[in-house]
Tab-separated table of C-alpha atoms and ligand atoms in Angstrom:
chain	number	residue	atom	x	y	z
A	1	MET	CA	-20.227	-11.280	-19.267
A	2	SER	CA	-19.581	-15.422	-20.124
A	3	ALA	CA	-15.954	-16.381	-20.680
A	4	LEU	CA	-14.213	-14.432	-23.975
A	5	PRO	CA	-13.120	-17.413	-26.382
A	6	PRO	CA	-9.479	-17.506	-27.625
A	7	GLY	CA	-9.351	-14.733	-30.301
A	8	SER	CA	-10.787	-12.251	-28.995
A	9	THR	CA	-8.780	-9.141	-28.178
A	10	ILE	CA	-7.664	-7.393	-25.033
A	11	GLY	CA	-6.821	-3.982	-24.408
A	12	ILE	CA	-4.373	-2.812	-21.427
A	13	LEU	CA	-3.786	0.772	-20.749
A	14	GLY	CA	-0.056	1.277	-20.023
A	15	GLY	CA	2.877	0.329	-21.654
A	16	GLY	CA	5.416	-1.422	-19.531
A	17	GLN	CA	6.787	-4.113	-18.217
A	18	LEU	CA	3.927	-4.712	-16.029
A	19	GLY	CA	1.293	-4.634	-19.339
A	20	ARG	CA	4.281	-6.976	-21.652
A	21	MET	CA	4.395	-10.147	-19.036
A	22	MET	CA	0.784	-9.367	-18.758
A	23	ALA	CA	0.091	-9.649	-22.452
A	24	MET	CA	2.320	-13.172	-23.257
A	25	ALA	CA	0.763	-14.941	-20.761
A	26	ALA	CA	-2.317	-13.430	-22.856
A	27	ALA	CA	0.070	-14.850	-25.866
A	28	GLN	CA	0.178	-17.781	-24.830
A	29	LEU	CA	-4.573	-18.603	-23.469
A	30	GLY	CA	-4.705	-17.759	-27.868
A	31	TYR	CA	-5.700	-13.360	-27.132
A	32	HIS	CA	-4.745	-10.620	-28.950
A	33	VAL	CA	-3.055	-8.164	-27.345
A	34	HIS	CA	-4.155	-4.369	-27.906
A	35	VAL	CA	-1.732	-1.861	-25.313
A	36	PHE	CA	-3.042	1.612	-25.659
A	37	ALA	CA	0.265	3.865	-24.059
A	38	PRO	CA	1.741	7.679	-24.729
A	39	GLU	CA	4.713	6.715	-24.999
A	40	ARG	CA	6.037	5.495	-28.612
A	41	ASP	CA	8.989	2.767	-27.218
A	42	SER	CA	6.426	1.414	-25.227
A	43	VAL	CA	7.927	-2.403	-24.270
A	44	ALA	CA	4.806	-3.928	-23.934
A	45	ALA	CA	3.915	-2.722	-27.528
A	46	GLU	CA	6.485	-4.745	-28.628
A	47	VAL	CA	4.833	-8.508	-27.247
A	48	ALA	CA	1.270	-7.228	-29.057
A	49	ALA	CA	-0.911	-6.890	-31.571
A	50	LYS	CA	-1.393	-4.173	-31.886
A	51	PHE	CA	-0.528	-0.747	-30.769
A	52	THR	CA	-2.599	3.239	-30.271
A	53	CYS	CA	0.194	5.216	-29.167
A	54	ALA	CA	-1.727	8.224	-28.226
A	55	GLY	CA	-2.051	10.386	-24.998
A	56	TRP	CA	-4.512	10.069	-21.890
A	57	HIS	CA	-6.745	12.612	-23.008
A	58	ASP	CA	-7.315	11.826	-26.110
A	59	SER	CA	-10.278	11.009	-26.333
A	60	ALA	CA	-10.963	9.802	-30.288
A	61	ALA	CA	-7.748	7.579	-29.949
A	62	LEU	CA	-9.171	5.802	-26.138
A	63	ILE	CA	-12.560	5.806	-28.150
A	64	GLU	CA	-11.209	4.004	-31.301
A	65	PHE	CA	-9.305	1.868	-28.549
A	66	ALA	CA	-12.287	0.215	-26.496
A	67	ARG	CA	-13.625	0.020	-30.139
A	68	ASP	CA	-11.354	-3.052	-30.901
A	69	CYS	CA	-11.177	-4.920	-28.015
A	70	ASP	CA	-13.130	-6.985	-25.972
A	71	VAL	CA	-12.008	-6.288	-22.706
A	72	ILE	CA	-9.798	-3.617	-21.622
A	73	THR	CA	-7.626	-3.431	-18.245
A	74	TYR	CA	-4.927	-1.446	-16.890
A	75	GLU	CA	-0.916	-2.232	-16.415
A	76	PHE	CA	-0.725	0.942	-14.995
A	77	GLU	CA	-2.209	2.815	-11.946
A	78	ASN	CA	-2.017	6.418	-12.930
A	79	VAL	CA	-4.294	6.424	-16.120
A	80	PRO	CA	-6.706	9.144	-15.566
A	81	VAL	CA	-9.802	7.772	-14.924
A	82	ALA	CA	-11.824	10.976	-16.257
A	83	PRO	CA	-11.001	9.851	-19.822
A	84	LEU	CA	-12.797	6.577	-19.216
A	85	ALA	CA	-15.622	7.491	-18.987
A	86	ALA	CA	-16.038	7.336	-22.380
A	87	LEU	CA	-15.358	4.095	-22.555
A	88	PRO	CA	-17.915	1.165	-22.393
A	89	GLN	CA	-18.152	0.623	-18.008
A	90	GLU	CA	-18.592	-3.659	-18.262
A	91	ARG	CA	-15.664	-3.480	-20.941
A	92	LEU	CA	-13.007	-1.996	-18.153
A	93	ALA	CA	-11.508	-4.460	-14.772
A	94	PRO	CA	-11.291	-4.090	-12.661
A	95	SER	CA	-13.375	-0.836	-12.728
A	96	PRO	CA	-12.209	2.485	-12.165
A	97	ARG	CA	-12.896	2.905	-8.890
A	98	ALA	CA	-10.015	1.210	-7.256
A	99	LEU	CA	-7.573	4.074	-9.959
A	100	GLU	CA	-9.671	6.449	-8.192
A	101	VAL	CA	-9.155	5.071	-4.810
A	102	ALA	CA	-5.489	3.978	-5.571
A	103	GLN	CA	-4.127	7.086	-7.511
A	104	ASP	CA	-4.671	8.551	-4.112
A	105	ARG	CA	-2.200	8.219	-1.182
A	106	VAL	CA	-4.800	10.131	1.459
A	107	ARG	CA	-7.806	8.292	-0.055
A	108	GLU	CA	-6.222	5.274	-0.303
A	109	LYS	CA	-5.330	5.681	3.725
A	110	ARG	CA	-9.010	6.223	4.370
A	111	PHE	CA	-10.481	2.740	2.901
A	112	ILE	CA	-8.191	1.203	4.172
A	113	GLU	CA	-9.381	2.648	7.886
A	114	GLU	CA	-12.832	1.801	6.974
A	115	ALA	CA	-12.220	-2.023	4.931
A	116	GLY	CA	-10.558	-2.080	9.281
A	117	GLY	CA	-6.695	-1.788	8.186
A	118	ARG	CA	-4.221	0.256	10.115
A	119	PRO	CA	-1.797	2.379	7.980
A	120	ALA	CA	1.036	4.260	9.112
A	121	PRO	CA	-0.391	7.073	11.167
A	122	PHE	CA	-0.646	10.404	8.224
A	123	VAL	CA	-2.321	13.758	7.976
A	124	ALA	CA	-3.568	15.238	4.559
A	125	VAL	CA	-1.174	18.312	3.395
A	126	ASP	CA	-2.644	20.745	1.096
A	127	HIS	CA	-0.467	23.601	1.713
A	128	ASP	CA	3.268	24.019	2.993
A	129	SER	CA	1.474	26.277	5.575
A	130	GLU	CA	-0.164	22.623	6.609
A	131	LEU	CA	2.684	21.079	7.100
A	132	PRO	CA	4.505	22.326	11.193
A	133	ASP	CA	0.562	21.274	12.663
A	134	ALA	CA	1.547	17.953	10.195
A	135	VAL	CA	4.548	17.771	11.955
A	136	ASP	CA	4.019	18.301	15.425
A	137	ARG	CA	0.584	15.664	14.929
A	138	ILE	CA	2.109	12.491	13.976
A	139	GLY	CA	5.742	13.547	15.603
A	140	VAL	CA	8.851	12.827	13.275
A	141	PRO	CA	11.116	10.669	11.904
A	142	GLY	CA	8.343	11.322	8.838
A	143	ILE	CA	7.859	10.671	5.409
A	144	LEU	CA	6.224	13.814	3.052
A	145	LYS	CA	5.104	11.952	0.116
A	146	THR	CA	2.581	13.121	-3.173
A	147	ARG	CA	-0.194	12.671	-2.903
A	148	ARG	CA	-0.992	11.674	-6.185
A	149	ASP	CA	1.668	10.025	-9.292
A	150	GLY	CA	5.080	8.969	-6.382
A	151	TYR	CA	5.565	5.674	-6.532
A	152	ASP	CA	9.110	3.538	-6.122
A	153	GLY	CA	9.903	6.319	-3.320
A	154	LYS	CA	10.418	9.005	-6.076
A	155	GLY	CA	8.025	12.220	-4.426
A	156	GLN	CA	9.464	11.907	-0.862
A	157	TRP	CA	10.513	13.822	1.502
A	158	LYS	CA	11.804	12.359	5.145
A	159	ILE	CA	11.222	14.104	7.374
A	160	ALA	CA	14.260	13.487	10.128
A	161	GLU	CA	13.729	16.853	12.616
A	162	ARG	CA	11.024	19.662	13.388
A	163	HIS	CA	13.181	21.739	11.072
A	164	ASP	CA	13.569	20.033	8.157
A	165	VAL	CA	9.804	21.159	7.882
A	166	HIS	CA	11.067	24.651	6.126
A	167	GLY	CA	13.360	22.662	3.140
A	168	ALA	CA	9.515	20.867	1.783
A	169	ARG	CA	7.184	22.181	-0.440
A	170	VAL	CA	3.392	20.751	-1.129
A	171	PRO	CA	2.678	20.273	-5.058
A	172	VAL	CA	-0.509	21.932	-5.883
A	173	SER	CA	-2.062	18.411	-5.864
A	174	GLY	CA	-1.382	18.461	-2.470
A	175	CYS	CA	1.330	15.769	-0.009
A	176	VAL	CA	-0.017	13.518	2.920
A	177	TYR	CA	2.805	13.459	6.407
A	178	GLU	CA	2.736	10.334	7.259
A	179	GLY	CA	5.065	8.818	10.572
A	180	MET	CA	7.629	6.403	9.853
A	181	VAL	CA	7.006	2.790	10.796
A	182	SER	CA	8.975	0.691	12.192
A	183	PHE	CA	8.992	-2.236	10.797
A	184	GLU	CA	11.123	-5.855	11.365
A	185	CYS	CA	10.463	-6.759	6.935
A	186	GLU	CA	7.722	-5.432	4.653
A	187	PHE	CA	5.918	-8.156	2.223
A	188	SER	CA	3.242	-8.262	0.028
A	189	VAL	CA	-0.384	-9.801	-0.255
A	190	ILE	CA	-1.383	-10.012	-3.513
A	191	LEU	CA	-4.299	-11.786	-4.642
A	192	VAL	CA	-6.846	-12.859	-7.891
A	193	ARG	CA	-10.542	-11.949	-7.646
A	194	SER	CA	-12.263	-13.512	-10.546
A	195	ARG	CA	-15.634	-12.154	-11.763
A	196	SER	CA	-17.734	-14.618	-9.722
A	197	GLY	CA	-15.868	-13.419	-6.504
A	198	GLU	CA	-13.570	-16.557	-6.145
A	199	VAL	CA	-10.853	-15.391	-4.135
A	200	ARG	CA	-7.117	-17.661	-4.643
A	201	PHE	CA	-3.673	-16.158	-2.452
A	202	TRP	CA	-0.393	-16.212	-3.697
A	203	ASP	CA	1.980	-16.731	-0.925
A	204	SER	CA	3.529	-13.768	0.403
A	205	THR	CA	7.296	-12.933	0.206
A	206	ARG	CA	9.446	-10.712	2.081
A	207	ASN	CA	10.531	-7.473	-0.085
A	208	ARG	CA	13.333	-5.804	-0.184
A	209	HIS	CA	13.788	-2.592	-1.085
A	210	VAL	CA	16.638	-0.305	-1.488
A	211	HIS	CA	16.440	4.151	-2.030
A	212	GLY	CA	12.264	2.631	-2.218
A	213	VAL	CA	12.666	0.678	-5.281
A	214	LEU	CA	12.059	-3.065	-4.467
A	215	ALA	CA	15.166	-4.484	-5.174
A	216	HIS	CA	14.063	-8.147	-4.342
A	217	SER	CA	11.784	-10.670	-3.272
A	218	GLU	CA	11.991	-14.078	-1.545
A	219	LEU	CA	10.699	-17.143	-0.280
A	220	PRO	CA	9.140	-18.848	2.291
A	221	ALA	CA	9.514	-15.210	4.774
A	222	PRO	CA	10.512	-15.302	7.446
A	223	GLU	CA	8.005	-15.637	10.577
A	224	ILE	CA	7.089	-12.590	11.276
A	225	VAL	CA	5.353	-12.849	8.591
A	226	MET	CA	3.789	-15.793	8.266
A	227	GLN	CA	2.649	-15.058	11.422
A	228	GLN	CA	0.575	-12.048	10.973
A	229	VAL	CA	-0.346	-13.421	6.207
A	230	ALA	CA	-3.580	-13.506	7.425
A	231	GLU	CA	-5.261	-10.707	9.292
A	232	ALA	CA	-3.275	-8.985	5.620
A	233	ARG	CA	-5.361	-11.240	3.142
A	234	GLU	CA	-8.435	-11.317	5.379
A	235	LEU	CA	-7.992	-7.908	4.996
A	236	ALA	CA	-7.311	-7.457	0.669
A	237	LYS	CA	-10.278	-9.756	0.702
A	238	THR	CA	-11.987	-7.002	2.193
A	239	ALA	CA	-10.807	-4.475	0.243
A	240	ALA	CA	-10.686	-6.546	-3.097
A	241	ALA	CA	-15.057	-7.141	-2.548
A	242	ALA	CA	-15.691	-3.345	-1.315
A	243	LEU	CA	-14.014	-2.884	-4.666
A	244	ASN	CA	-15.978	-5.368	-6.548
A	245	TYR	CA	-12.266	-5.905	-7.658
A	246	VAL	CA	-11.453	-8.699	-10.709
A	247	GLY	CA	-8.169	-9.174	-11.273
A	248	VAL	CA	-4.831	-8.986	-9.547
A	249	LEU	CA	-3.943	-7.063	-6.064
A	250	THR	CA	-1.959	-6.077	-4.308
A	251	LEU	CA	-1.276	-5.063	-0.519
A	252	GLU	CA	1.638	-4.006	0.363
A	253	PHE	CA	2.607	-4.420	4.899
A	254	PHE	CA	5.223	-3.033	7.001
A	255	ALA	CA	4.918	-6.658	9.674
A	256	THR	CA	5.823	-4.602	12.497
A	257	ALA	CA	6.154	-5.793	17.046
A	258	ASN	CA	2.543	-4.532	16.645
A	259	GLY	CA	0.991	-6.738	13.407
A	260	PRO	CA	0.189	-5.446	10.157
A	261	VAL	CA	0.704	-1.598	8.886
A	262	PHE	CA	-0.423	-1.326	5.632
A	263	ASN	CA	1.336	0.329	3.123
A	264	GLU	CA	-0.468	1.211	-0.376
A	265	MET	CA	-1.746	-0.756	-2.739
A	266	ALA	CA	-1.339	-1.531	-6.306
A	267	PRO	CA	-4.236	-2.549	-8.527
A	268	ARG	CA	-2.486	-3.837	-10.850
A	269	VAL	CA	-0.287	-7.113	-11.066
A	270	HIS	CA	3.507	-6.417	-9.114
A	271	ASN	CA	6.849	-6.131	-9.076
A	272	SER	CA	6.846	-7.769	-5.924
A	273	GLY	CA	4.810	-11.317	-7.668
A	274	HIS	CA	7.638	-11.108	-11.029
A	275	TRP	CA	8.807	-14.701	-8.934
A	276	THR	CA	5.489	-16.684	-9.462
A	277	ILE	CA	5.849	-17.018	-13.741
A	278	GLU	CA	8.254	-19.980	-12.836
A	279	GLY	CA	8.180	-20.308	-8.803
A	280	ALA	CA	4.068	-20.808	-8.539
A	281	VAL	CA	1.717	-23.382	-10.916
A	282	THR	CA	0.080	-20.305	-12.397
A	283	SER	CA	1.445	-16.831	-12.709
A	284	GLN	CA	-0.422	-13.320	-11.740
A	285	PHE	CA	0.159	-12.407	-15.545
A	286	GLU	CA	-2.029	-15.175	-16.793
A	287	ASN	CA	-4.924	-15.375	-12.754
A	288	HIS	CA	-5.339	-11.704	-14.503
A	289	VAL	CA	-6.325	-12.389	-17.998
A	290	ARG	CA	-8.555	-15.381	-16.765
A	291	ALA	CA	-10.182	-13.270	-14.116
A	292	ILE	CA	-10.744	-10.325	-16.097
A	293	CYS	CA	-11.765	-12.992	-19.194
A	294	ASP	CA	-14.010	-15.218	-16.835
A	295	LEU	CA	-11.946	-17.997	-16.799
A	296	PRO	CA	-11.601	-20.366	-14.209
A	297	LEU	CA	-8.986	-18.264	-11.989
A	298	GLY	CA	-5.091	-20.980	-12.253
A	299	ASP	CA	-3.685	-22.989	-9.063
A	300	THR	CA	-1.989	-20.261	-7.027
A	301	SER	CA	0.814	-22.289	-5.011
A	302	SER	CA	4.057	-21.601	-4.966
A	303	VAL	CA	6.148	-24.265	-6.426
A	304	SER	CA	9.143	-25.201	-4.273
A	305	ASN	CA	9.259	-23.137	-0.416
A	306	ARG	CA	11.800	-21.476	-1.635
A	307	VAL	CA	12.084	-19.206	-4.334
A	308	VAL	CA	14.658	-15.959	-5.081
A	309	MET	CA	13.616	-12.247	-7.649
A	310	ASP	CA	15.991	-9.688	-7.685
A	311	ASN	CA	15.141	-7.125	-10.492
A	312	LEU	CA	17.979	-5.397	-12.850
A	313	LEU	CA	18.519	-2.632	-12.155
A	314	GLY	CA	20.334	-0.345	-14.719
A	315	ASP	CA	23.298	-0.899	-15.974
A	316	ASP	CA	23.347	-4.428	-13.862
A	317	ALA	CA	21.010	-5.636	-17.164
A	318	LEU	CA	24.129	-5.335	-19.750
A	319	ASP	CA	25.487	-8.902	-19.013
A	320	LEU	CA	23.113	-11.057	-19.892
A	321	ALA	CA	25.981	-13.761	-20.520
A	322	GLY	CA	26.906	-13.238	-17.834
A	323	HIS	CA	23.404	-13.836	-16.170
A	324	MET	CA	22.716	-16.780	-17.895
A	325	ALA	CA	26.507	-18.696	-15.919
A	326	ASP	CA	23.835	-19.725	-13.430
A	327	VAL	CA	22.247	-22.175	-15.034
A	328	ARG	CA	19.404	-22.064	-12.563
A	329	ALA	CA	18.361	-18.456	-13.197
A	330	HIS	CA	15.600	-17.469	-15.503
A	331	VAL	CA	16.208	-14.000	-16.933
A	332	HIS	CA	14.233	-11.309	-17.712
A	333	LEU	CA	14.607	-8.529	-19.692
A	334	TYR	CA	12.877	-5.771	-20.661
A	335	GLY	CA	13.762	-4.247	-23.883
A	336	LYS	CA	14.570	-0.938	-22.661
A	337	THR	CA	16.828	0.699	-24.349
A	338	GLU	CA	17.705	2.823	-21.905
A	339	ALA	CA	19.177	1.798	-18.846
A	340	ARG	CA	18.710	4.826	-16.292
A	341	GLU	CA	21.166	4.727	-12.282
A	342	GLY	CA	17.723	2.610	-10.904
A	343	ARG	CA	14.992	1.837	-13.698
A	344	LYS	CA	13.360	-1.469	-13.536
A	345	MET	CA	15.533	-2.941	-16.826
A	346	GLY	CA	14.585	-6.757	-15.298
A	347	HIS	CA	14.809	-9.145	-12.902
A	348	ILE	CA	16.126	-12.941	-11.832
A	349	THR	CA	14.321	-16.110	-10.474
A	350	ARG	CA	15.371	-18.730	-9.271
A	351	VAL	CA	13.395	-21.193	-7.938
A	352	GLY	CA	14.148	-23.753	-5.184
B	401	AMP	P1	5.891	3.835	-1.417
B	401	AMP	O1	6.311	4.117	-2.831
B	401	AMP	O2	5.515	4.274	-0.451
B	401	AMP	O3	5.807	2.693	-1.203
B	401	AMP	O4	7.199	3.972	0.108
B	401	AMP	C1	8.682	2.811	-0.907
B	401	AMP	C2	9.925	1.686	0.671
B	401	AMP	O5	10.250	3.196	1.286
B	401	AMP	C3	8.142	1.293	1.424
B	401	AMP	O6	9.405	0.358	0.725
B	401	AMP	C4	9.195	1.438	2.297
B	401	AMP	O7	10.746	0.923	2.688
B	401	AMP	C5	9.899	2.910	2.882
B	401	AMP	N1	8.382	3.628	3.410
B	401	AMP	C6	8.108	4.764	2.909
B	401	AMP	N2	6.807	4.712	3.950
B	401	AMP	C7	7.811	4.404	4.581
B	401	AMP	C8	6.760	5.162	6.372
B	401	AMP	N3	5.665	5.273	6.091
B	401	AMP	N4	7.634	3.766	7.672
B	401	AMP	C9	8.949	3.121	6.887
B	401	AMP	N5	9.402	2.669	6.081
B	401	AMP	C10	8.454	3.837	4.768
């Protein structure tokens, strides 16, 4: 592929805030964006030139959408992979294999082990009857997670004591039982990989989660993260190369006394990289667009050694003027109408 000229159309599968911020970066570079999403009230479609509202399994709509797009990417890792087979594969970036790996926690952990990484100890649990044995092997405390469709701590049950297994139910799509990792903090590695295989990393933030949802990312990360970033980056780079990945890829880690433990990966831009919009020379969104359009990658350096990003969840987001009382706050709202409790409504970044 040669560089896509401005005026070309980028297709985005998925209609959430990640697509919204990607579409804004694409527009800045002179591209048109066409969003495909099943939900009518897509916050990405609001800022895009075109919107196809159709189900993931509507092949006719997908093919029609693909005809309009010069390149197609994702802002949502749970896009069903089977219908994508009908689309011109050379137009998809990253390739659907990255989705396949990331959509199944068991497959993802095995893939990371093959790449030389270390996930939390885990056992696949396909049926309720297999759970007691899994808990015996891994021990308590642990977490039972759905293999598929889990996000932001959803589809997870803590098993604190052995008798908790009696209340747990394993869905037909299966689960994974993993040991509870004792960590000092969490961090992410976000990289961008070009079509020619060039890789650049953003600085790794320390990430704090509340009830399984990212609440806060900050630079500089503590010393323990700094000591473990090189190893974590090496793993991320190997994983990206194994997938012949194009675009932004995120790996989340636990920083433990024994080194970095892999938690999960996202084949897309990531919430813990929102700070890069104002805190880095080139944001994760712009570099994703550059990579998929085969343009030179931008500088991923941070513009300050101190950057803080706070998510606005639920009602927190409503007081726009209040957030602006801090004149240095970069406030982002995603345009969601319903401020359900814990829902990601926006974020605020402070640099310096
Ligand atoms: P996940 O959706 O799997 O990333 O889980 C959301 C959050 O739950 C993580 O960011 C951690 O804070 C916590 N968590 C998940 N798995 C584990 C684990 N095996 N050990 C300790 N904490 C975990």
